[in-house]
mmCIF file of C-alpha atoms in Angstrom:
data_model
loop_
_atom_site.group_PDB
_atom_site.id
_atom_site.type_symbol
_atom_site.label_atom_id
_atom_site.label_comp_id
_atom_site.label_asym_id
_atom_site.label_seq_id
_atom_site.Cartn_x
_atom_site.Cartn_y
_atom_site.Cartn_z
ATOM 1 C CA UNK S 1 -54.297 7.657 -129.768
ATOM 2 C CA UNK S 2 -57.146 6.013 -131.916
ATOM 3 C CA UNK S 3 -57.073 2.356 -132.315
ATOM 4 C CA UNK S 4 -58.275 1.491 -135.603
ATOM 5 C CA UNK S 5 -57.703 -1.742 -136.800
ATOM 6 C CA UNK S 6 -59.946 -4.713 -135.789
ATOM 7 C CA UNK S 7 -58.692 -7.988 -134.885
ATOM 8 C CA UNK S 8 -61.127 -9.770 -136.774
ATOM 9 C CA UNK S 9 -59.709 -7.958 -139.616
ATOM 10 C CA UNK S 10 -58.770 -9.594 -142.730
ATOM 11 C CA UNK S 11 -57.103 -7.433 -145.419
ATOM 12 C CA UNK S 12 -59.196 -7.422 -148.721
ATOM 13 C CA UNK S 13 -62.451 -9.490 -147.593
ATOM 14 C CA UNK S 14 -65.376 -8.577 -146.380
ATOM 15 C CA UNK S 15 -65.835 -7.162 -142.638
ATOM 16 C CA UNK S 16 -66.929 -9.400 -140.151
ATOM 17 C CA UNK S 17 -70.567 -9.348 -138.727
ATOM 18 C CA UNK S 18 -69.061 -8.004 -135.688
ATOM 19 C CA UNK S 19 -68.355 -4.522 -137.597
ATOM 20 C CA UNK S 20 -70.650 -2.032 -139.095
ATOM 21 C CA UNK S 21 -71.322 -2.726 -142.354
ATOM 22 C CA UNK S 22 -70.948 -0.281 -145.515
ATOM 23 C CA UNK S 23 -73.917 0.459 -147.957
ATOM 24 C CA UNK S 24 -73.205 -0.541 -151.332
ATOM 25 C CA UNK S 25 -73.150 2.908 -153.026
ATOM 26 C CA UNK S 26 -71.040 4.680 -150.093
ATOM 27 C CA UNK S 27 -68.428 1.630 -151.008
ATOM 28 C CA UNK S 28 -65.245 3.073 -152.815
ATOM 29 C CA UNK S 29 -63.506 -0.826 -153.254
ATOM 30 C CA UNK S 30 -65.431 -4.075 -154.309
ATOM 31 C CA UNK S 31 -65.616 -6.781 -151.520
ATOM 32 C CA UNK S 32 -63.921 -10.213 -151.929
ATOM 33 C CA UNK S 33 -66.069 -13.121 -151.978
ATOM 34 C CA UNK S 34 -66.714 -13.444 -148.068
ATOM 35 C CA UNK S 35 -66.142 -17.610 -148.414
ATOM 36 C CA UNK S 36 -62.297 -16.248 -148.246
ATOM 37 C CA UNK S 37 -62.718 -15.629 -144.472
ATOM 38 C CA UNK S 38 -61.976 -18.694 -142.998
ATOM 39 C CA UNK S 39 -63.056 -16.963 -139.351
ATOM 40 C CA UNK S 40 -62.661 -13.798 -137.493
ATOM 41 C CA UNK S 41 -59.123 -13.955 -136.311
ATOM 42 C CA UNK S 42 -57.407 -12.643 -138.893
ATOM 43 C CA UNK S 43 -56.584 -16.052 -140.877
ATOM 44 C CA UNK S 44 -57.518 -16.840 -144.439
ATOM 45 C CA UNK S 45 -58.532 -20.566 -145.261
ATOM 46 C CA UNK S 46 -55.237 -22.118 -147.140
ATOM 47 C CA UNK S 47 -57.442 -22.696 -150.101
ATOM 48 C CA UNK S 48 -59.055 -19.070 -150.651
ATOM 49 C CA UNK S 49 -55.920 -17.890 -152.443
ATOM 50 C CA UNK S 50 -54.527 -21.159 -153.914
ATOM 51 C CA UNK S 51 -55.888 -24.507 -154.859
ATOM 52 C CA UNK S 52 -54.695 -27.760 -154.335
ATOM 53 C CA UNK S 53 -53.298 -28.551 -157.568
ATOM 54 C CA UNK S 54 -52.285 -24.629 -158.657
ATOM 55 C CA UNK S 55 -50.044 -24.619 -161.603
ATOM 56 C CA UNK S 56 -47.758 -21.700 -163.365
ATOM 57 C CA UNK S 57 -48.974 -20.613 -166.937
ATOM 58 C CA UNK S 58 -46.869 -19.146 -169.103
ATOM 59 C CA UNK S 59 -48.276 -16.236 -171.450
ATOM 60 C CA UNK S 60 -46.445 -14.714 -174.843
ATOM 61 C CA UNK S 61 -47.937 -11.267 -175.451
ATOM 62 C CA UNK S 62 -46.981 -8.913 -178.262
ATOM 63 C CA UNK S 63 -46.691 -5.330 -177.164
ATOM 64 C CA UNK S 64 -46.106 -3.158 -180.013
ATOM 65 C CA UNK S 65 -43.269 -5.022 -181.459
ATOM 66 C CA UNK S 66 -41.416 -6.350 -178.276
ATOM 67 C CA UNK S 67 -42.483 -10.369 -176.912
ATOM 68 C CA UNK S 68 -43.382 -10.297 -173.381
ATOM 69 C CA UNK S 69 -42.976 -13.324 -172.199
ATOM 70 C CA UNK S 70 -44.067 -14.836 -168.700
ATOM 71 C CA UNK S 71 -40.867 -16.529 -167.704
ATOM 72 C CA UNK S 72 -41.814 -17.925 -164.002
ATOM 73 C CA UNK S 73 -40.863 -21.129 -165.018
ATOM 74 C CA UNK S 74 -37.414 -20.273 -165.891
ATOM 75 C CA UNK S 75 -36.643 -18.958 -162.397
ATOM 76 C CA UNK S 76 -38.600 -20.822 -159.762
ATOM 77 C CA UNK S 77 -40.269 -24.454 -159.758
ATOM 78 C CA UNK S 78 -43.686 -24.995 -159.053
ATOM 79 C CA UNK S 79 -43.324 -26.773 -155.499
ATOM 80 C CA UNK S 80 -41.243 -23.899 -155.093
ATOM 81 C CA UNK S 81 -43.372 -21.664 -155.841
ATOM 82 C CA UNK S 82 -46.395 -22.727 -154.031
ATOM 83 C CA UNK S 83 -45.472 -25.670 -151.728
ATOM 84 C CA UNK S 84 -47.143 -27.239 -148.406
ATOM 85 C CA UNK S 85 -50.319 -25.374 -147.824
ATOM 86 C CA UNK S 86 -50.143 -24.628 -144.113
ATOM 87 C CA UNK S 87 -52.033 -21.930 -141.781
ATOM 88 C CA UNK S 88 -50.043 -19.807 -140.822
ATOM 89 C CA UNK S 89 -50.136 -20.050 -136.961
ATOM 90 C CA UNK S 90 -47.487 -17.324 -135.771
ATOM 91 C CA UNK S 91 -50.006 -13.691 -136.029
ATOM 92 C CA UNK S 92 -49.706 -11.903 -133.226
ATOM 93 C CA UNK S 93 -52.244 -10.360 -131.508
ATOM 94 C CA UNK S 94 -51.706 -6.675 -131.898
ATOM 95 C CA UNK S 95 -54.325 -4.067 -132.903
ATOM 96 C CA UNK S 96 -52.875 -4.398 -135.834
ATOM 97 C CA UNK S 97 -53.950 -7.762 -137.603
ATOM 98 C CA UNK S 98 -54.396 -7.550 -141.443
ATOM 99 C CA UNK S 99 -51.911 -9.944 -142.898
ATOM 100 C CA UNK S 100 -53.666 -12.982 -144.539
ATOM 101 C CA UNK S 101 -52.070 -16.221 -145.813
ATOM 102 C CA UNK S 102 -51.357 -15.952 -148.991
ATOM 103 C CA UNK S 103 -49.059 -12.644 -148.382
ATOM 104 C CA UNK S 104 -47.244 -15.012 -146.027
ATOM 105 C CA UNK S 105 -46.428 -17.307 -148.762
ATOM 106 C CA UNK S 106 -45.877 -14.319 -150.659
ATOM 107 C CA UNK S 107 -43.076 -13.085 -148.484
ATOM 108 C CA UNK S 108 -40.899 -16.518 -148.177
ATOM 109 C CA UNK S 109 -41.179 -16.787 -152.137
ATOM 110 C CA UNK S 110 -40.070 -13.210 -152.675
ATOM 111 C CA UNK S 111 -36.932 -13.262 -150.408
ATOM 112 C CA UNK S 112 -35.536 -16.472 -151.967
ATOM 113 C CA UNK S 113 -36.167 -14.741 -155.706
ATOM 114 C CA UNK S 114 -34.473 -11.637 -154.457
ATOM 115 C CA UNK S 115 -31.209 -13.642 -154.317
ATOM 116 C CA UNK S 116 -31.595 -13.826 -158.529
ATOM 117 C CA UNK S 117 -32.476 -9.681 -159.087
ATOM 118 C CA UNK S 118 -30.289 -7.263 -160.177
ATOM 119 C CA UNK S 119 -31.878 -4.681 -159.168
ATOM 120 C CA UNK S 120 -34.779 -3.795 -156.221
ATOM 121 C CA UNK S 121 -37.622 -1.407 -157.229
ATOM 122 C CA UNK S 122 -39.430 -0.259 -153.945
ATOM 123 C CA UNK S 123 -42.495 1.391 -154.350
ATOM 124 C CA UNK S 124 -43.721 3.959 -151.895
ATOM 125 C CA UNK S 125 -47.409 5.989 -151.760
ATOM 126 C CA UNK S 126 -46.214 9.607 -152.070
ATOM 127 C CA UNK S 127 -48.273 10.751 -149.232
ATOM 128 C CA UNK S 128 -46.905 8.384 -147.046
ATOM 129 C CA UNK S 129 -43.442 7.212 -147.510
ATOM 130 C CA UNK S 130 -42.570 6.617 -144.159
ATOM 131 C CA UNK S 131 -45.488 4.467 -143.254
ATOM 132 C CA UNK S 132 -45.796 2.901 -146.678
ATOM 133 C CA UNK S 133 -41.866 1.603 -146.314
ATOM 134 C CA UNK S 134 -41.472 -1.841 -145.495
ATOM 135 C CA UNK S 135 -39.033 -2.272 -142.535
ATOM 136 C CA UNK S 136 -36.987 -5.472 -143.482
ATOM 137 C CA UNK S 137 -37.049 -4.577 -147.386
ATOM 138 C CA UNK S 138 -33.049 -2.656 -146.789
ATOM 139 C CA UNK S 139 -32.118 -5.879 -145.131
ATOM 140 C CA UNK S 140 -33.702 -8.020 -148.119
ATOM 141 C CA UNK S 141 -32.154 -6.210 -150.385
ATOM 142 C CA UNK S 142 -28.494 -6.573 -148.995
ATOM 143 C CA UNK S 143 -26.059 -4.637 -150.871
ATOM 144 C CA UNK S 144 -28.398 -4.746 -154.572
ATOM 145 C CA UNK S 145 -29.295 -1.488 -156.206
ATOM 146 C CA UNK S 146 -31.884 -0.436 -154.746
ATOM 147 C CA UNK S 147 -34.311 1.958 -156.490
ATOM 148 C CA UNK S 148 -36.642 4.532 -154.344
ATOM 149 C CA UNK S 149 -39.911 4.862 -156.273
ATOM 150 C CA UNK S 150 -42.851 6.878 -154.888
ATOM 151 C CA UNK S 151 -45.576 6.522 -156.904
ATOM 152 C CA UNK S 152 -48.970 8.624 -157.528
ATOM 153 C CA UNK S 153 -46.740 11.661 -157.499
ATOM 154 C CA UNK S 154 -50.143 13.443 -158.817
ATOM 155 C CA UNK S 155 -51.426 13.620 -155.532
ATOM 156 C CA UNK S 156 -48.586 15.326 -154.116
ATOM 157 C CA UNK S 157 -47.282 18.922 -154.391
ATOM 158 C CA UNK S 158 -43.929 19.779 -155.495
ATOM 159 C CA UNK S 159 -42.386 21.178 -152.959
ATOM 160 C CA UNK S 160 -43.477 17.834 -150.555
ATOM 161 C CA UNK S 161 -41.374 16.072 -153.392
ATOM 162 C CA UNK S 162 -38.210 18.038 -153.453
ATOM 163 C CA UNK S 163 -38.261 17.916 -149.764
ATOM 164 C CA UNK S 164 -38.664 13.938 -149.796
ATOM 165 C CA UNK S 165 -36.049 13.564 -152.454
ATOM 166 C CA UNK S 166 -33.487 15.867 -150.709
ATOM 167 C CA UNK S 167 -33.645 13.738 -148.010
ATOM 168 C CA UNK S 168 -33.356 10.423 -149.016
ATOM 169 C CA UNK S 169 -30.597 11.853 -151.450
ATOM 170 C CA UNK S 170 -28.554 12.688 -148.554
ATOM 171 C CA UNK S 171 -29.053 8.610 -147.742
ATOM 172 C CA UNK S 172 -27.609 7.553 -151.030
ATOM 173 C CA UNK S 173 -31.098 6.479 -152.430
ATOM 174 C CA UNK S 174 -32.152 7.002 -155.588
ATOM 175 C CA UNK S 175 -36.138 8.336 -155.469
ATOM 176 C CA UNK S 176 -37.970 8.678 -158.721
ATOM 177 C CA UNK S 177 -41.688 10.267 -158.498
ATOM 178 C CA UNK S 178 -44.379 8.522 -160.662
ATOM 179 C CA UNK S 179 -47.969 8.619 -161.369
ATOM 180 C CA UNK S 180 -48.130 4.464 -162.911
ATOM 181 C CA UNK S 181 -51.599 5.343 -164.047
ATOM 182 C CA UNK S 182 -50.701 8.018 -166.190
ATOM 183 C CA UNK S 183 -47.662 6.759 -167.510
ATOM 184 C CA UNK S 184 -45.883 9.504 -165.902
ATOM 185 C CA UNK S 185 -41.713 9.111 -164.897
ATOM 186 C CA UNK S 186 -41.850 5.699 -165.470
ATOM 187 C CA UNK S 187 -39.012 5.821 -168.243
ATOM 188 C CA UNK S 188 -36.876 7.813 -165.963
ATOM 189 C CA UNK S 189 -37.125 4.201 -163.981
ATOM 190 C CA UNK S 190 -37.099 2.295 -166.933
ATOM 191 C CA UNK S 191 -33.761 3.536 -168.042
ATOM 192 C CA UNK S 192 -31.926 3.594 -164.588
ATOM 193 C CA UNK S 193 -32.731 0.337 -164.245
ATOM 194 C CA UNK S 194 -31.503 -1.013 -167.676
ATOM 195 C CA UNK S 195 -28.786 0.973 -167.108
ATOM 196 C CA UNK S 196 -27.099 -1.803 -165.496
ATOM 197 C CA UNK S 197 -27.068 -4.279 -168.271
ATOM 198 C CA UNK S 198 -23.331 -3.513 -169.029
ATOM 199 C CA UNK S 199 -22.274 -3.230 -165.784
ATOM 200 C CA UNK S 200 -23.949 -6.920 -165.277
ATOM 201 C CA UNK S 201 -23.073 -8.579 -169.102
ATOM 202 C CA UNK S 202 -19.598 -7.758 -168.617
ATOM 203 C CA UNK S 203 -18.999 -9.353 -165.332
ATOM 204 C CA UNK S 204 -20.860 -11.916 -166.838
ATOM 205 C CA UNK S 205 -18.369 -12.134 -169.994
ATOM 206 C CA UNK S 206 -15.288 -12.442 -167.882
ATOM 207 C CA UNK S 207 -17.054 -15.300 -166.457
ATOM 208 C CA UNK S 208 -17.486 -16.634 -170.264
ATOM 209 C CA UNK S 209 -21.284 -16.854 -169.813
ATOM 210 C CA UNK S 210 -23.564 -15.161 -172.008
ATOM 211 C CA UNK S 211 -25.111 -12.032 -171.851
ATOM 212 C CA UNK S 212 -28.804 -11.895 -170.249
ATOM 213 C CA UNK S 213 -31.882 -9.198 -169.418
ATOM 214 C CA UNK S 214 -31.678 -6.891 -165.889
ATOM 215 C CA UNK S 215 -33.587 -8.738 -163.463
ATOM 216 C CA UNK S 216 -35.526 -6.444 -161.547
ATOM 217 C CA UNK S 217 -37.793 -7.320 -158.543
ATOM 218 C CA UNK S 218 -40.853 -4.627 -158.082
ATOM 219 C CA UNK S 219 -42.019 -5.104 -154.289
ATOM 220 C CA UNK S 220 -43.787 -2.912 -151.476
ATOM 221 C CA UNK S 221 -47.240 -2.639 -149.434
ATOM 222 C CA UNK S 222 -50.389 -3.558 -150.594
ATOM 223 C CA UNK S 223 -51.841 -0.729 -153.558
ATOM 224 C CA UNK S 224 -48.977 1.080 -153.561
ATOM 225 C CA UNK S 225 -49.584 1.014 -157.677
ATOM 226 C CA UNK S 226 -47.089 -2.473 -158.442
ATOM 227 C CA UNK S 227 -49.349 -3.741 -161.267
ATOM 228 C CA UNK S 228 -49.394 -0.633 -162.663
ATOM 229 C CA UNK S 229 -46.487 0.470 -162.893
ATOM 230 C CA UNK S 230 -45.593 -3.072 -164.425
ATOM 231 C CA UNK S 231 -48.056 -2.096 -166.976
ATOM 232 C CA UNK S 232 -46.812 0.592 -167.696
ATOM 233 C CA UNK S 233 -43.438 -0.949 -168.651
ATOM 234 C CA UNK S 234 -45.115 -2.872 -170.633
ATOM 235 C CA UNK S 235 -47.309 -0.587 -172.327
ATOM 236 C CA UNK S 236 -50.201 -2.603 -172.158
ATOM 237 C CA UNK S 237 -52.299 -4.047 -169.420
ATOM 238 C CA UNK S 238 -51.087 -7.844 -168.827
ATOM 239 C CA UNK S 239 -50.987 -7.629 -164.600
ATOM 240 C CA UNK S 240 -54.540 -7.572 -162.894
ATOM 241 C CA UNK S 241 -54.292 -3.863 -161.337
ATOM 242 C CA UNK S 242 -57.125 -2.435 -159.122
ATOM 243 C CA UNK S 243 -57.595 0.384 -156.458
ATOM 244 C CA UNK S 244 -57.897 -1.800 -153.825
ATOM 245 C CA UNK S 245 -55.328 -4.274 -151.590
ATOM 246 C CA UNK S 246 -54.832 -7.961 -152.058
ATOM 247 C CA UNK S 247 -55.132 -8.003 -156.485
ATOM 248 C CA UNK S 248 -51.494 -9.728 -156.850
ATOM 249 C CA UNK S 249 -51.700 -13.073 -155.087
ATOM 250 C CA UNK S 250 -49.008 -14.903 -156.311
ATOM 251 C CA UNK S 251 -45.194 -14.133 -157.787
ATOM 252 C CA UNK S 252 -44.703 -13.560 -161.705
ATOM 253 C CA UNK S 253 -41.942 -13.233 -163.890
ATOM 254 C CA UNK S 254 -42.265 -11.014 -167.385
ATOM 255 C CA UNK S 255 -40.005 -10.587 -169.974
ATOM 256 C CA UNK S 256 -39.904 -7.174 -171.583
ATOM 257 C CA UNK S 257 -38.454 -7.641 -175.683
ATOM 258 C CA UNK S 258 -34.759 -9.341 -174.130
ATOM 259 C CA UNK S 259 -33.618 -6.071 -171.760
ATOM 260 C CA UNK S 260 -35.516 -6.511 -168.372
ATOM 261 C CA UNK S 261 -37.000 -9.298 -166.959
ATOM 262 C CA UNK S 262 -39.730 -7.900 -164.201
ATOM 263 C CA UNK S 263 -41.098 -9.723 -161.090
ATOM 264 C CA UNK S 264 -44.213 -8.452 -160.159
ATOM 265 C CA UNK S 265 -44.867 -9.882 -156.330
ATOM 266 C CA UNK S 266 -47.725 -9.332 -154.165
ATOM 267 C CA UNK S 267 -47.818 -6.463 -151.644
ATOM 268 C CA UNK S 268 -46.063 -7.704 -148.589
ATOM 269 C CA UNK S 269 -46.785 -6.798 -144.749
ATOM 270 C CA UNK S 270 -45.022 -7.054 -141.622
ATOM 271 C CA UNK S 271 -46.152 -10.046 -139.547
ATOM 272 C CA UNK S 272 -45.657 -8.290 -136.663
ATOM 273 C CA UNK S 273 -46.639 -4.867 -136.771
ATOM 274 C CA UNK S 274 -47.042 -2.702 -134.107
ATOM 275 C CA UNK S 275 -46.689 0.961 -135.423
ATOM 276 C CA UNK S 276 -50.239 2.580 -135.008
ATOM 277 C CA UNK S 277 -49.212 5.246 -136.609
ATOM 278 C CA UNK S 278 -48.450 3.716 -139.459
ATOM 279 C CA UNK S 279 -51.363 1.823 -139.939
ATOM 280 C CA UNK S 280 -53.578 5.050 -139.301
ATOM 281 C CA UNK S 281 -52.055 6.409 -142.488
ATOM 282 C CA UNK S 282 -52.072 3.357 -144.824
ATOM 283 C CA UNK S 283 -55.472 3.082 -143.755
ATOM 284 C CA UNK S 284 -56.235 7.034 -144.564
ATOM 285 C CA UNK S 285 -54.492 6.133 -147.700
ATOM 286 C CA UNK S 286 -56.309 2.886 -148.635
ATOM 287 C CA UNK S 287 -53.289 0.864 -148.431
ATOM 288 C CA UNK S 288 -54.773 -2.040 -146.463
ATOM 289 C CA UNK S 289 -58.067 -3.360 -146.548
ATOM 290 C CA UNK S 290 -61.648 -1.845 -145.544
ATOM 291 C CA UNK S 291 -61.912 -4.629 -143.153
ATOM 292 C CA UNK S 292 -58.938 -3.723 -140.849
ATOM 293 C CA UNK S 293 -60.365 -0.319 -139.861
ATOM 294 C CA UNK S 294 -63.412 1.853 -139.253
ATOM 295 C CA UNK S 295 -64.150 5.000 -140.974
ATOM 296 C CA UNK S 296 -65.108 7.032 -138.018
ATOM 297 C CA UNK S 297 -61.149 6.250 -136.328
ATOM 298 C CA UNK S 298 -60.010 6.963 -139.429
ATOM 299 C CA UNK S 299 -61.758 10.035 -140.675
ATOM 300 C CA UNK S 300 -60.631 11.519 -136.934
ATOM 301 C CA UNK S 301 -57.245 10.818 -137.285
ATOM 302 C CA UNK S 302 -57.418 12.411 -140.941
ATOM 303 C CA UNK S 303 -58.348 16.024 -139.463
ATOM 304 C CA UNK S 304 -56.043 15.694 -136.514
ATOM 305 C CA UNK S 305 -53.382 14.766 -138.970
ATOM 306 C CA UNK S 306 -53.384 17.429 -141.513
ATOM 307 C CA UNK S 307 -54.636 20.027 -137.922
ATOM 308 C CA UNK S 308 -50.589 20.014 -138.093
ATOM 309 C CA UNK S 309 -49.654 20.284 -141.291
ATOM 310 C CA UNK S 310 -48.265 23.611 -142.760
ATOM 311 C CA UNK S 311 -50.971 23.985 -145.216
ATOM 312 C CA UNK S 312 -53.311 23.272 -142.814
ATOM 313 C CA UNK S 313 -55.125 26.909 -143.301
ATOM 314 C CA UNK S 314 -55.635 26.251 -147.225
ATOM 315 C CA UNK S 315 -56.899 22.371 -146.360
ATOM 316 C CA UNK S 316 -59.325 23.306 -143.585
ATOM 317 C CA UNK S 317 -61.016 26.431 -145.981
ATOM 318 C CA UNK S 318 -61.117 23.502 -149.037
ATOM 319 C CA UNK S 319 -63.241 21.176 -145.824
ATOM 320 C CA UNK S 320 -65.800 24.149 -145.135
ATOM 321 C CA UNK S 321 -66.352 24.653 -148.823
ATOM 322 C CA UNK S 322 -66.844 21.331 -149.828
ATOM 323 C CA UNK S 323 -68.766 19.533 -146.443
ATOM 324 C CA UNK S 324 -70.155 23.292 -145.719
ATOM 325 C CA UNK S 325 -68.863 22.916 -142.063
ATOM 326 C CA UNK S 326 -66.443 24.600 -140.409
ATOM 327 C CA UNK S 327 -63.402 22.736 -138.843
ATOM 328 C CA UNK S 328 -63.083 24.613 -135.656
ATOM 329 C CA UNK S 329 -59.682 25.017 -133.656
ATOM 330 C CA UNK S 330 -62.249 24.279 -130.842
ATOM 331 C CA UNK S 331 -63.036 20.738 -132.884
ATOM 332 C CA UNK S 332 -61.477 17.610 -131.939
ATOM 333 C CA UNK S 333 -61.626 15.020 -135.196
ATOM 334 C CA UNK S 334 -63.826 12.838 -133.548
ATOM 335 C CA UNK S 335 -66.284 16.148 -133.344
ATOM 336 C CA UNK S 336 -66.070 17.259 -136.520
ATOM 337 C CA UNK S 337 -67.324 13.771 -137.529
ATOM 338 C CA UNK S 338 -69.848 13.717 -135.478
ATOM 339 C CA UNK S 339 -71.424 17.072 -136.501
ATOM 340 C CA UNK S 340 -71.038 15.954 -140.018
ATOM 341 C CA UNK S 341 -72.910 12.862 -139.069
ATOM 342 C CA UNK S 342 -75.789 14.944 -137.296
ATOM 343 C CA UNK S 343 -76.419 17.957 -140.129
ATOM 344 C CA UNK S 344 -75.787 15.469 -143.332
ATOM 345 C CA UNK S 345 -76.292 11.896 -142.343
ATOM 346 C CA UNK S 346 -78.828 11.282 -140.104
ATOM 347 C CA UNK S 347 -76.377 10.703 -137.448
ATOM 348 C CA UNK S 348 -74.486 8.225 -139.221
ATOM 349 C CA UNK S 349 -71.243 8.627 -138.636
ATOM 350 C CA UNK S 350 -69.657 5.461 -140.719
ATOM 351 C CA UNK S 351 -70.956 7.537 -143.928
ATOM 352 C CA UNK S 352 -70.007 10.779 -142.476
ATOM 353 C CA UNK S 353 -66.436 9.597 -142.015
ATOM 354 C CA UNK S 354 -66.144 8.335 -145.389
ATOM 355 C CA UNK S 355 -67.268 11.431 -147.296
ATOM 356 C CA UNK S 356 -64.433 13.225 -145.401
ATOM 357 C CA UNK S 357 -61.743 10.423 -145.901
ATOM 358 C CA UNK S 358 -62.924 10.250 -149.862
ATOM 359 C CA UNK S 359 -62.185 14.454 -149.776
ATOM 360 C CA UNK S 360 -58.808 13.590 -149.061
ATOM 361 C CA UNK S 361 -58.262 10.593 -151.324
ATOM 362 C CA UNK S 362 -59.681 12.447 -154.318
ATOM 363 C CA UNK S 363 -57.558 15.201 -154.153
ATOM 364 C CA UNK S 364 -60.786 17.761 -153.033
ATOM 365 C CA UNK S 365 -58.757 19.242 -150.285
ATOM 366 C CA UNK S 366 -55.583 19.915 -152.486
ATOM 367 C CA UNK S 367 -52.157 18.067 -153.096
ATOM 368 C CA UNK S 368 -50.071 16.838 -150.185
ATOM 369 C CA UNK S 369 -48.184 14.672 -148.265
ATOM 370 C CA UNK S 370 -49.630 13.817 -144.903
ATOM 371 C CA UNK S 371 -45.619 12.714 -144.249
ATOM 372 C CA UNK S 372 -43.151 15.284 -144.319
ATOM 373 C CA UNK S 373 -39.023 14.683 -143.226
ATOM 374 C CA UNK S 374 -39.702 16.378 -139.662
ATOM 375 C CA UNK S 375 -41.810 13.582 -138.922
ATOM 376 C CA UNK S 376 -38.763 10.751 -138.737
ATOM 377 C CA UNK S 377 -38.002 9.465 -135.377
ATOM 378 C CA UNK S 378 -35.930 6.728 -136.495
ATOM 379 C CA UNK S 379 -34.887 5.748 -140.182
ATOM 380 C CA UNK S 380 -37.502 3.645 -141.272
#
């Protein structure tokens, strides 16, 4: 098994001197300013996400004819929402270590605003919905509605989907495939979710209080396509949304006309995570950041991957066209990178490995999940 993931990494910020460095036009996700990283062992300065003196702004934006309204004040306080600054001195020292501060904070804010939602929307990466699952989010989530989204559905064929949704149907979930960028299924969400407003107002009216919006809490990894999607709701773009980890930072509320009320939270991580596996995929996936891994491990467990696959024959004849090298059955990854290296790159592997892993990510070797149902061990 390849062990990818650096313990001097740092998810989002620059790598550490330590590692190789990237040029800047093989780079597929800017770099955070590198005064962020506080040192190499995995920490992030308290005041590189938040100052001192941080304070909640409110924002009333028009889209079309609805108000949005940012309504963080009306649910959480500010010491609440940003308290004591503290390092967080409980990381553990796995090979796994990409979980800075800020998503610490990130995670006590979002289980005490959980008690107030109506309604959980997780999101999922398509190609990966096993490792892209939070493990404690079922046991955050209690006995709430709970809907499955896996999002950038465009990346994945149908018959992956049908198989996904089959299965987690037969759990009682709800899964709705989207692609947040284009727009697409995202009133299929929109409506189950607001579909609950009676259901919630009437309980409400027996109590004699009055009626209010569906509070619904949007949570899951890093870049799984939150902001997005919250955009999307909203029709316009009023959450900072980028292809890379580590955008969201802090915990919003918006208002959407007086039907939903949306939290949009930052991508949350395990503290303690120990599934290699996992974090070989989210990595393959760009789901954490640059800094936790190398391309080389990567771009080997990538072919090695998708070597057992059932479309395997079709992705390997897509490699040879497009990096005009065969993938051998005689190959291991770690070879095929290395040839690449030697006939394209001078030898470099680094930028070897990342032309392959970019194949994958733009879609160049087809539409698929590199997760199918046969792969779960235990119900993640």
């Amino acid at each position: 098994m390849h062990s990818i993931l650096l313990p001097c990494s740092v998810l989002g910020v620059s790598r550490c001197p330590a590692t190789s460095q990237r040029s800047a036009t093989s780079s597929t996700c800017s770099r955070a300013d590198s005064n962020a990283l506080a040192s190499c062992s995995g920490r992030l300065a308290p005041s590189a996400c938040f100052g001192s003196h941080t304070t909640v702004q409110r924002y009333d934006i028009t889209v079309g004819s609805l108000p949005v309204k940012d309504v963080t004040q009306s649910y959480l306080s500010e010491q609440d929402l940003f308290g004591e600054q503290q390092l967080d001195t409980t990381l553990q020292k796995y090979s796994v270590q990409w979980y800075p501060g800020h998503i610490a904070r990130a995670e006590r804010q979002l289980k005490s605003q959980l008690k107030l939602v109506d309604v959980v929307l997780e999101v999922r990466d398509a190609r990966i919905p096993l490792s892209s699952c939070h493990p404690q989010i079922p046991t955050w989530c209690s006995n709430k509605p709970r809907l499955l989204i896996m999002n950038r559905a465009d990346m994945v064929n149908q018959k992956d989907q049908q198989e996904w949704s089959n299965y987690y149907g037969r759990q009682g979930l709800s899964v709705y495939f989207t692609d947040a960028n284009a727009g697409k299924g995202i009133t299929k969400v929109s409506k189950a979710a607001l579909s609950l407003s009676d259901s919630i107002n009437k309980r409400r009216k027996a109590r004699g209080l009055q009626p209010r919006p569906v509070r619904a809490a949007v949570i899951g990894f890093p870049n799984v396509g939150k902001s997005a999607l919250i955009n999307r709701f909203l029709s316009r773009r009023v959450c900072e949304s980028a292809p890379k980890p580590g955008v969201t930072k802090q915990l919003r509320w918006l208002r959407v006309g007086g039907d939903l009320d949306l939290l949009d939270a930052p991508g949350v991580l395990p503290m303690s995570f120990n599934d290699q596996i996992a974090a070989e995929r989210l990595a393959i996936c760009n789901d954490i950041g640059e800094a936790a891994y190398v391309d080389s491990s990567v771009a080997a467990v990538l072919l090695e991957r998708v070597r057992c696959l059932p479309t395997f024959d079709t992705i390997r004849d897509k490699l040879t066209q497009r990096l005009l090298l065969p993938f051998d059955d005689s190959h291991t990854g770690e070879d095929y990178v290395s040839q690449l290296a030697d006939l394209t790159f001078q030898g470099d592997k680094e930028q070897a490995a990342l032309r392959i892993i970019n194949q994958f990510r733009q879609c160049h070797l087809g539409k698929f999940a590199l997760e199918t149902p046969k792969d779960v061990r235990v119900q993640r």
